[in-house]
Coordinates of C-alpha atoms in Angstrom, one line a residue:
M1 CA -8.5 -4.3 29.2
R2 CA -7.8 -0.6 29.2
I3 CA -5.6 1.3 26.8
W4 CA -4.5 4.9 27.4
G5 CA -2.0 7.3 26.2
I6 CA -1.7 10.1 23.6
A7 CA -3.5 9.4 20.4
L8 CA -2.0 10.4 17.1
P9 CA -2.4 12.3 14.9
S10 CA -4.6 14.6 17.2
R11 CA -2.0 14.3 20.1
T12 CA -5.2 13.9 22.4
P13 CA -5.0 12.0 25.7
V14 CA -7.3 9.1 25.4
S15 CA -8.5 6.1 27.4
F16 CA -10.3 3.1 25.9
D17 CA -11.7 0.0 27.1
V18 CA -11.6 -3.1 24.8
D19 CA -15.0 -4.4 24.0
G20 CA -14.5 -7.6 21.8
D21 CA -12.8 -6.1 18.6
R22 CA -13.9 -2.6 19.5
L23 CA -12.8 0.5 21.4
R24 CA -15.0 2.2 23.9
A25 CA -14.3 5.5 25.3
S26 CA -13.7 4.9 29.1
G27 CA -14.6 8.4 30.2
S28 CA -11.3 9.2 31.8
S29 CA -8.1 10.2 30.0
T30 CA -4.5 11.0 31.1
S31 CA -1.5 12.6 29.4
D32 CA 0.7 10.0 30.9
G33 CA 1.3 6.8 29.1
L34 CA 2.5 5.7 25.6
W35 CA 2.0 7.2 22.0
L36 CA -0.8 5.5 20.2
L37 CA -1.2 4.7 16.5
P38 CA -4.3 2.9 15.1
G39 CA -1.9 0.4 13.7
L40 CA 0.6 0.7 10.7
T41 CA -0.7 0.2 7.2
D42 CA 1.1 -1.2 4.1
V43 CA -1.1 -0.4 1.1
H44 CA 0.9 -2.4 -1.3
S45 CA 1.9 -6.0 -0.2
H46 CA 1.3 -9.2 -1.8
P47 CA 1.2 -11.9 0.9
G48 CA 0.9 -15.6 -0.1
T49 CA 3.5 -15.5 -3.0
E50 CA 7.1 -14.3 -3.2
M51 CA 7.9 -14.6 -6.8
P52 CA 6.1 -13.8 -10.0
G53 CA 4.1 -16.7 -11.2
D54 CA 4.2 -18.5 -7.8
E55 CA 1.0 -20.4 -6.8
Y56 CA -0.8 -18.9 -3.8
S57 CA 0.2 -20.7 -0.5
H58 CA -2.0 -20.1 2.5
E59 CA 1.0 -21.1 4.6
V60 CA 3.1 -18.5 3.1
F61 CA 0.3 -16.0 3.5
R62 CA 0.0 -16.6 7.2
R63 CA 3.9 -16.4 7.5
H64 CA 3.8 -13.0 5.7
M65 CA 0.9 -11.7 7.7
L66 CA 2.5 -12.6 11.0
T67 CA 5.6 -10.8 9.9
H68 CA 3.5 -7.7 9.2
R69 CA 1.8 -8.1 12.6
A70 CA 5.0 -8.4 14.5
A71 CA 6.1 -5.0 13.0
G72 CA 2.8 -3.3 14.2
V73 CA 1.5 -3.4 10.6
L74 CA -2.2 -4.1 11.4
T75 CA -3.7 -3.5 7.9
V76 CA -2.5 -4.7 4.6
R77 CA -3.9 -3.9 1.1
S78 CA -3.0 -6.6 -1.4
P79 CA -3.6 -4.9 -4.8
G80 CA -3.2 -8.2 -7.0
S81 CA -3.4 -11.6 -5.4
A82 CA -2.8 -15.1 -6.6
D83 CA -5.3 -16.5 -4.4
P84 CA -8.3 -17.8 -6.5
V85 CA -10.5 -18.4 -3.4
R86 CA -13.2 -15.8 -3.2
D87 CA -15.2 -17.1 0.0
R88 CA -12.3 -17.4 2.4
A89 CA -12.7 -15.4 5.7
D90 CA -9.8 -13.6 6.9
D91 CA -8.0 -15.3 9.8
V92 CA -8.9 -13.5 13.0
D93 CA -5.3 -13.6 14.4
L94 CA -3.8 -11.8 11.2
P95 CA -3.9 -8.2 10.3
R96 CA -7.1 -6.8 8.5
L97 CA -6.8 -7.3 4.8
A98 CA -8.0 -5.2 1.9
R99 CA -7.5 -7.0 -1.2
S100 CA -8.3 -7.3 -4.9
G101 CA -8.7 -10.3 -7.1
Q102 CA -6.0 -11.3 -9.6
W103 CA -3.7 -9.0 -11.3
L104 CA -5.3 -8.4 -14.8
A105 CA -2.7 -8.5 -17.6
T106 CA -3.3 -7.6 -21.2
P107 CA -1.0 -9.1 -23.9
G108 CA 2.7 -8.1 -23.6
R109 CA 2.4 -6.8 -20.1
F110 CA 3.4 -8.5 -16.8
F111 CA 5.6 -11.3 -15.8
P112 CA 5.0 -14.3 -18.0
G113 CA 2.6 -16.8 -16.4
A114 CA 1.6 -14.3 -13.7
G115 CA -1.8 -12.8 -13.2
R116 CA -5.1 -13.5 -15.2
R117 CA -4.3 -13.1 -19.0
I118 CA -6.9 -11.4 -20.9
E119 CA -7.4 -9.4 -24.1
E120 CA -7.9 -5.7 -24.0
A121 CA -11.4 -5.9 -25.1
E122 CA -12.2 -8.2 -22.0
L123 CA -10.6 -5.8 -19.5
P124 CA -13.7 -3.9 -18.3
S125 CA -15.7 -7.0 -17.6
A126 CA -12.9 -8.9 -16.1
A127 CA -12.0 -5.8 -13.9
V128 CA -15.6 -5.9 -12.4
E129 CA -15.3 -9.8 -11.7
E130 CA -11.9 -9.3 -9.8
A131 CA -13.2 -6.3 -7.9
A132 CA -15.6 -8.5 -6.1
F133 CA -13.4 -8.0 -3.0
G134 CA -13.4 -4.1 -3.3
W135 CA -10.3 -3.6 -5.4
C136 CA -9.1 -4.8 -8.8
K137 CA -5.6 -4.4 -10.1
V138 CA -4.8 -3.5 -13.7
I139 CA -1.3 -3.8 -15.2
G140 CA -1.4 -0.5 -17.1
D141 CA 1.9 -0.6 -18.6
W142 CA 5.2 -2.7 -18.6
M143 CA 8.5 -2.2 -20.2
P144 CA 9.8 1.4 -21.3
D145 CA 9.1 1.1 -25.0
D146 CA 5.9 -0.9 -24.9
P147 CA 2.6 0.9 -25.3
P148 CA 0.4 1.2 -22.2
V149 CA -3.3 -0.1 -22.1
P150 CA -5.0 2.4 -24.3
L151 CA -6.7 5.3 -22.5
D152 CA -10.3 4.6 -24.0
V153 CA -10.0 0.9 -22.7
L154 CA -8.6 1.9 -19.3
T155 CA -11.3 4.5 -18.8
A156 CA -14.2 2.0 -19.7
T157 CA -12.5 -0.4 -17.2
V158 CA -12.4 2.2 -14.3
D159 CA -16.0 3.4 -15.1
A160 CA -17.3 -0.2 -15.1
V161 CA -15.6 -1.0 -11.7
H162 CA -16.9 2.4 -10.1
A163 CA -20.3 1.6 -11.3
A164 CA -20.1 -1.8 -9.6
G165 CA -19.0 0.0 -6.4
G166 CA -15.3 -1.2 -6.6
R167 CA -12.0 0.7 -6.8
V168 CA -9.1 0.4 -9.3
A169 CA -5.4 0.3 -8.7
V170 CA -3.3 0.7 -11.8
H171 CA 0.3 -0.6 -12.0
C172 CA 2.2 2.2 -14.0
Q173 CA 5.7 3.3 -14.5
T174 CA 6.1 4.8 -17.9
A175 CA 5.1 8.5 -18.5
E176 CA 2.3 7.5 -20.9
G177 CA 1.2 4.6 -18.6
C178 CA 0.9 7.2 -15.7
R179 CA -0.9 9.6 -17.8
N180 CA -3.6 7.2 -18.9
A181 CA -4.1 5.9 -15.3
V182 CA -4.7 9.6 -14.1
L183 CA -6.9 10.6 -17.2
A184 CA -8.9 7.3 -16.7
G185 CA -9.7 8.2 -13.1
A186 CA -7.9 5.4 -11.4
D187 CA -8.1 5.4 -7.5
S188 CA -4.5 4.7 -7.1
L189 CA -1.2 4.8 -9.1
E190 CA 1.1 2.0 -8.0
H191 CA 4.7 3.1 -8.5
G192 CA 4.2 6.1 -10.8
M193 CA 8.0 6.3 -11.5
H194 CA 7.8 8.7 -14.6
L195 CA 4.8 10.6 -13.6
D196 CA 4.4 13.9 -15.3
H197 CA 4.0 16.6 -12.4
S198 CA 1.4 18.6 -14.5
L199 CA -1.0 15.6 -13.9
L200 CA -0.8 16.2 -10.0
P201 CA -3.6 18.8 -9.8
R202 CA -5.9 16.5 -11.5
M203 CA -4.9 13.7 -9.2
A204 CA -5.8 15.8 -6.2
A205 CA -9.0 17.0 -7.5
Q206 CA -10.3 13.5 -8.5
G207 CA -8.8 11.7 -5.4
T208 CA -6.3 9.5 -7.2
A209 CA -3.6 8.4 -4.7
L210 CA 0.0 7.8 -5.3
V211 CA 1.9 4.8 -3.9
P212 CA 5.5 5.3 -4.9
T213 CA 6.7 1.8 -3.5
F214 CA 10.3 3.3 -2.8
S215 CA 11.3 0.1 -0.9
A216 CA 10.9 -2.2 -4.1
F217 CA 12.7 0.2 -6.4
A218 CA 15.6 0.5 -3.9
K219 CA 16.2 -3.2 -4.4
S220 CA 16.1 -2.7 -8.2
I221 CA 18.7 0.1 -8.1
E222 CA 20.7 -2.1 -5.9
N223 CA 20.6 -4.8 -8.5
I224 CA 20.8 -2.8 -11.7
E225 CA 24.2 -3.3 -12.8
K226 CA 23.5 -7.0 -13.3
A227 CA 21.0 -5.9 -16.2
T228 CA 22.5 -6.1 -19.7
D229 CA 19.9 -3.8 -21.3
E230 CA 21.3 -0.4 -21.3
R231 CA 18.0 1.3 -22.1
L232 CA 16.4 -0.6 -19.2
K233 CA 19.1 0.5 -16.8
E234 CA 18.8 4.2 -17.9
W235 CA 15.0 3.9 -17.5
I236 CA 15.0 2.6 -14.0
R237 CA 17.7 4.9 -12.8
G238 CA 15.7 7.8 -14.3
G239 CA 12.6 6.7 -12.5
W240 CA 14.3 6.3 -9.3
E241 CA 15.8 9.7 -9.4
H242 CA 12.4 11.2 -10.6
A243 CA 10.3 9.3 -7.8
F244 CA 11.8 11.4 -4.9
P245 CA 10.6 15.0 -6.4
T246 CA 7.5 13.3 -7.6
A247 CA 6.4 12.2 -4.1
R248 CA 7.1 15.7 -2.7
A249 CA 5.4 17.5 -5.4
A250 CA 2.4 15.3 -5.1
F251 CA 2.0 15.8 -1.4
E252 CA 2.5 19.6 -2.0
A253 CA -0.2 19.5 -4.7
G254 CA -2.7 17.8 -2.2
V255 CA -2.4 14.2 -3.5
T256 CA -2.8 11.5 -1.1
V257 CA 0.7 9.9 -0.9
L258 CA 0.7 6.5 0.8
A259 CA 3.3 3.9 2.1
G260 CA 3.4 0.6 0.2
T261 CA 6.4 -1.6 0.2
D262 CA 5.9 -4.1 -2.6
T263 CA 8.8 -6.1 -1.4
Y264 CA 10.0 -8.9 1.1
P265 CA 10.5 -9.5 3.8
C266 CA 7.1 -8.2 4.9
G267 CA 6.6 -5.8 7.7
Q268 CA 8.9 -3.1 6.3
V269 CA 6.4 0.0 6.3
A270 CA 8.8 1.9 8.8
A271 CA 11.3 1.7 6.2
E272 CA 9.1 3.1 3.4
I273 CA 8.1 5.7 5.8
S274 CA 11.7 6.7 6.0
W275 CA 12.0 6.7 2.3
L276 CA 9.0 9.2 2.1
I277 CA 10.7 11.6 4.6
K278 CA 13.9 11.5 2.6
A279 CA 11.6 12.4 -0.5
G280 CA 10.7 15.6 1.5
L281 CA 7.3 14.7 3.0
P282 CA 6.9 16.2 6.3
V283 CA 7.6 13.6 9.1
E284 CA 3.9 13.6 10.4
A285 CA 2.5 13.2 6.7
A286 CA 4.9 10.3 6.1
V287 CA 4.0 8.6 9.2
G288 CA 0.4 9.1 8.5
A289 CA 0.9 7.7 5.0
G290 CA 1.7 4.4 6.8
S291 CA -1.0 4.7 9.3
W292 CA -4.1 6.9 9.9
T293 CA -4.1 8.6 6.5
A294 CA -3.9 5.1 4.9
R295 CA -6.6 3.6 7.1
E296 CA -8.9 6.5 6.4
W297 CA -8.3 6.1 2.7
L298 CA -9.2 2.6 2.9
G299 CA -12.5 3.4 5.0
L300 CA -11.3 2.3 8.4
P301 CA -11.6 4.2 11.6
G302 CA -8.8 5.6 13.7
L303 CA -8.7 5.7 17.6
V304 CA -12.1 6.7 18.2
D305 CA -15.0 5.4 20.2
G306 CA -16.5 2.3 18.5
G307 CA -13.4 2.0 16.2
F308 CA -11.3 -1.2 15.8
A309 CA -9.3 -2.2 18.8
D310 CA -6.3 -2.3 16.6
V311 CA -3.5 -0.1 18.5
V312 CA 0.2 0.1 18.3
A313 CA 1.9 1.9 21.3
Y314 CA 5.3 3.5 21.5
D315 CA 7.5 5.0 24.1
E316 CA 8.0 8.2 22.1
D317 CA 6.3 10.3 19.6
P318 CA 6.9 8.7 16.1
T319 CA 6.3 12.0 14.6
E320 CA 9.2 13.4 16.4
N321 CA 11.3 10.4 16.1
P322 CA 10.1 8.1 13.3
E323 CA 12.8 5.5 14.2
V324 CA 10.7 4.5 17.3
L325 CA 8.3 2.7 14.6
L326 CA 10.9 0.0 14.6
R327 CA 10.3 -0.7 18.3
P328 CA 6.8 -1.1 19.3
K329 CA 6.0 -1.3 22.9
Q330 CA 2.7 -3.0 22.6
I331 CA 0.6 -4.2 19.8
V332 CA -3.2 -4.8 20.1
L333 CA -5.0 -6.6 17.2
R334 CA -8.8 -7.1 17.2
G335 CA -8.6 -6.6 21.0
E336 CA -6.0 -9.1 21.8
V337 CA -2.5 -8.3 22.8
V338 CA 0.0 -9.8 20.6
V339 CA 3.2 -8.0 21.8

């Protein structure tokens, strides 16, 4: 099978032959054809469960991942999983999966019954264990008036995981929780609702990415009036309003801003890209946040000779008309045409 068109982000005419699950340059190219992305990427999704505390279901996992695939999402990072099985190979008909072990929750943090519950003193060693897949996810804070994981504990955790060759995602929503995650050297801040903008230069310098998860918080805002806790409502509203200038300021400061949905149904990365555009990211940067930039951040190749044969094709340039992301013309995963 031959794939040709205009590759993004380079806008270079390319032509590849599919060799198994790899792309091989064909030696010829044309400016005719479709606009090609190396697959959309959702860097914050939890396939396999739908409610906090649910037991992992591989049937649900497959359904979620197939929904991602149908939307052109060919890579998914799952920062925090309820799946206890450590030796299960990825299903070859599903999007590529970058995953962590179980969420790590210290006392008073996270949904009751969800994640692996540990004491703060156990966090560094537990994080190394859960990072066996490459990532671990630490619940760094929780409710607005609750203290976050102490900075010294979080720093020791990040250092231990990095020494073992892993990476650390930190759930953080309070100002202090975000601060501790940045100062500890976390690889990604998940949510970052009340992030202090003075920390952005440090994030950029040390390579800490921001995953704002607008899609998830948009649902919270829709349902906020149902809450009875006025302090909580004020905190969520304030975080939502703060998230927009934060994403824009982070991008302008050189922070890697990425598209992660953290919501259901799966396959909603195009909507998350739209939120990033509304926040003020340039369209090309927003599309990259849900495609080539995210893939590079995860260590995956783009549309290059020897790269993965994961390609989504569109009739129009998504950086000129991002709405076309909702209408993929062709989807190729691991060298197989799925749409």
